PDB file of C-alpha atoms in Angstrom:
ATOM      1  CA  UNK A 200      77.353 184.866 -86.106  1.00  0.00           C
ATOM      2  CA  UNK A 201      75.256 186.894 -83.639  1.00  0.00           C
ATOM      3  CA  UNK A 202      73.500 190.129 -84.577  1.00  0.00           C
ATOM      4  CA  UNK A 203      73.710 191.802 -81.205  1.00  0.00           C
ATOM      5  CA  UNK A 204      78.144 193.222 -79.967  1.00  0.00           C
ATOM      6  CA  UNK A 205      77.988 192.794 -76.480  1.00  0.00           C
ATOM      7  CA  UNK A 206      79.865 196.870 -75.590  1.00  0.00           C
ATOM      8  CA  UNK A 207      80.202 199.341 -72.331  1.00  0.00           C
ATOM      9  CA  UNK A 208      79.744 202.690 -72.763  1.00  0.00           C
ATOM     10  CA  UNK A 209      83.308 204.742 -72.205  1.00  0.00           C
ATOM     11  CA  UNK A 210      82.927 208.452 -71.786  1.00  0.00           C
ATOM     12  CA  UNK A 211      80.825 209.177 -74.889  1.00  0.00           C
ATOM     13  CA  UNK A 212      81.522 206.244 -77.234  1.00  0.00           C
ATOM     14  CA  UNK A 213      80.670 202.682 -77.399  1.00  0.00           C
ATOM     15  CA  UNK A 214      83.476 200.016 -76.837  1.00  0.00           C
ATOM     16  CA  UNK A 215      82.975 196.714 -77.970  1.00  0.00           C
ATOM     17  CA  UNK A 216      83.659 194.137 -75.209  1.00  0.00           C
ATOM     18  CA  UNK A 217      83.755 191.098 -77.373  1.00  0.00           C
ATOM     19  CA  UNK A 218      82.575 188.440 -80.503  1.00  0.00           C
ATOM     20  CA  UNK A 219      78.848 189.432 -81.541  1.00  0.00           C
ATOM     21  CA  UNK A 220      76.182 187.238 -79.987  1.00  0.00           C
ATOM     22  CA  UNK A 221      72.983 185.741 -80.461  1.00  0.00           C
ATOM     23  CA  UNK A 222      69.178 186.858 -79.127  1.00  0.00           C
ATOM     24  CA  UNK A 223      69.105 185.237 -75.687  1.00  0.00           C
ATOM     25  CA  UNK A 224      72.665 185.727 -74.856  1.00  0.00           C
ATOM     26  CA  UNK A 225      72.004 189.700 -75.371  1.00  0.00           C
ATOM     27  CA  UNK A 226      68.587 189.455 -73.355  1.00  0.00           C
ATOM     28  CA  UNK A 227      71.238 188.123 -70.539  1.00  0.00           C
ATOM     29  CA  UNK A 228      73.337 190.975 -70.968  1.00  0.00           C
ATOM     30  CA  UNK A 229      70.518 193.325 -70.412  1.00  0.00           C
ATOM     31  CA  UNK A 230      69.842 191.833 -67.268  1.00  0.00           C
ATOM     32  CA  UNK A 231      72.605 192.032 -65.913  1.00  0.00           C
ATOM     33  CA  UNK A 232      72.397 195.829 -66.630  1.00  0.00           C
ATOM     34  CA  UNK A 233      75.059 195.088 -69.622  1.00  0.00           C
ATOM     35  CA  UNK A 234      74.810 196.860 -72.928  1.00  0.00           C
ATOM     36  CA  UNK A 235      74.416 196.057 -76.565  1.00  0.00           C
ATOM     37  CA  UNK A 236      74.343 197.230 -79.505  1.00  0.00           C
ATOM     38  CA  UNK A 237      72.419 196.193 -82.665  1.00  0.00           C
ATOM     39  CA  UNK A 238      70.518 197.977 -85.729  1.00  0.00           C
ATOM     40  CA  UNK A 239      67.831 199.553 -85.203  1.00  0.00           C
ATOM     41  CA  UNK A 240      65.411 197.144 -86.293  1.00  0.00           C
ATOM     42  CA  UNK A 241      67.155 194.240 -84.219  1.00  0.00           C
ATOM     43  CA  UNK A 242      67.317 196.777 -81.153  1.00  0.00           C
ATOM     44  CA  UNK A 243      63.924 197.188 -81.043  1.00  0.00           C
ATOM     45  CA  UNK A 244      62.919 193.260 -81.433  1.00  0.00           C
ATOM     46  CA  UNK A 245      65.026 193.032 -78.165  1.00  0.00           C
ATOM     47  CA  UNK A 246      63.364 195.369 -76.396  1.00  0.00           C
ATOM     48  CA  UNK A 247      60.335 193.723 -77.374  1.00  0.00           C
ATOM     49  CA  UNK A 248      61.670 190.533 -76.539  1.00  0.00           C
ATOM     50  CA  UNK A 249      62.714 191.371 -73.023  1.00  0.00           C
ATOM     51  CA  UNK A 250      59.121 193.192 -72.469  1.00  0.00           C
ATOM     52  CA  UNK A 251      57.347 189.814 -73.505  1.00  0.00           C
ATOM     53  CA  UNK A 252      55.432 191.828 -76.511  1.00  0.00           C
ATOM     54  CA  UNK A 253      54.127 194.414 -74.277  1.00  0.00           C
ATOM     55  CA  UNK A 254      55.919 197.373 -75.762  1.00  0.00           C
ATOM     56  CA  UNK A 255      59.294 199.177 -75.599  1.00  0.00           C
ATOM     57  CA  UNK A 256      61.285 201.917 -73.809  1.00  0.00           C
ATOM     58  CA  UNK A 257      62.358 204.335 -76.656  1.00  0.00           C
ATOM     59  CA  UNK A 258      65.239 206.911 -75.037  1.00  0.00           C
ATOM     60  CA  UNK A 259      67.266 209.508 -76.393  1.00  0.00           C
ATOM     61  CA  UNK A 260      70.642 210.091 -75.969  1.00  0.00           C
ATOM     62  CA  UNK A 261      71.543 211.068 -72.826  1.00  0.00           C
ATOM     63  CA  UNK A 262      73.828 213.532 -73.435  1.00  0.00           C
ATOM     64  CA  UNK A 263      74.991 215.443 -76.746  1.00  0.00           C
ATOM     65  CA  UNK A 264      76.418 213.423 -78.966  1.00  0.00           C
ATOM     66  CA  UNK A 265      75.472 210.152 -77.342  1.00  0.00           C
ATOM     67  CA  UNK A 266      73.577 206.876 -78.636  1.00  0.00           C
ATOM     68  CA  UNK A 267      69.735 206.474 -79.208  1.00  0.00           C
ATOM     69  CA  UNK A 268      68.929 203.471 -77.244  1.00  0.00           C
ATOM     70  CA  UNK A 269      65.757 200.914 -76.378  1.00  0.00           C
ATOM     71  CA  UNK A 270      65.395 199.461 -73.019  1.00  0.00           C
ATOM     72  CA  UNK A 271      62.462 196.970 -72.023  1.00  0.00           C
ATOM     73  CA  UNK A 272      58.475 198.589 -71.827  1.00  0.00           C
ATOM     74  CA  UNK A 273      59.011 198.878 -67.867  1.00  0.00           C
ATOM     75  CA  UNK A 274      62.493 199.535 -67.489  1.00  0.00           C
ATOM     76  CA  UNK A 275      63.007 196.972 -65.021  1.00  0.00           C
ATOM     77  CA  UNK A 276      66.321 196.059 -66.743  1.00  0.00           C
ATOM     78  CA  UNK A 277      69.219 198.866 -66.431  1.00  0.00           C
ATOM     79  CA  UNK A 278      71.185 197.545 -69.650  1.00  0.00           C
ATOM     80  CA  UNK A 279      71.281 199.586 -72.766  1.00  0.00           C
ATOM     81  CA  UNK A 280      69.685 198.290 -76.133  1.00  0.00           C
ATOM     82  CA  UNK A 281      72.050 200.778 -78.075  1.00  0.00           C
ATOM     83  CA  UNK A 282      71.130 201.201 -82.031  1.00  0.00           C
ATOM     84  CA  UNK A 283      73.220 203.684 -84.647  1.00  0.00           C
ATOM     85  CA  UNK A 284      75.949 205.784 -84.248  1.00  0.00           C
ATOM     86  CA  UNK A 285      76.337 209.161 -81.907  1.00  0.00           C
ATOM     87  CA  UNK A 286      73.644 211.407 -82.332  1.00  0.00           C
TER      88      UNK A 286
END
């Protein structure tokens, strides 16, 4: 079973769009400008992951009440690594 839920941000909550999924299925995701969610520790080994070890993208919530999220060191990918619950 995959540690990543493959989800799409609906007004301010997270909706899951699917089965969890493995590492390289959720780097595809991200890609594609798709969203994830993990924990926080899992999160941040994607973001890591997708910035080949050169660092991360560490973002607050966007708006009140929203979801702390990772995105890769450059943000060349527009997908959300999302991590906890609503802030």
């Amino acid at each position: 079973m995959g540690s990543y839920t493959p989800v799409r941000l609906s007004g301010d909550r997270l909706v899951s769009e699917g089965r969890p999924i493995e590492k390289t299925e959720a780097m595809r995701r991200i890609r594609q400008g798709l969203d994830v969610h993990a924990d926080k520790k899992k999160a941040h080994s994607l973001a890591l992951a997708l910035s080949e070890g050169q660092g991360d993208w560490k973002d607050a919530p966007h708006v009140p009440g929203g979801y702390r999220h990772y995105h890769d060191a450059s943000h060349q990918y527009r997908g959300h690594i999302f991590y906890g619950g609503p802030s």
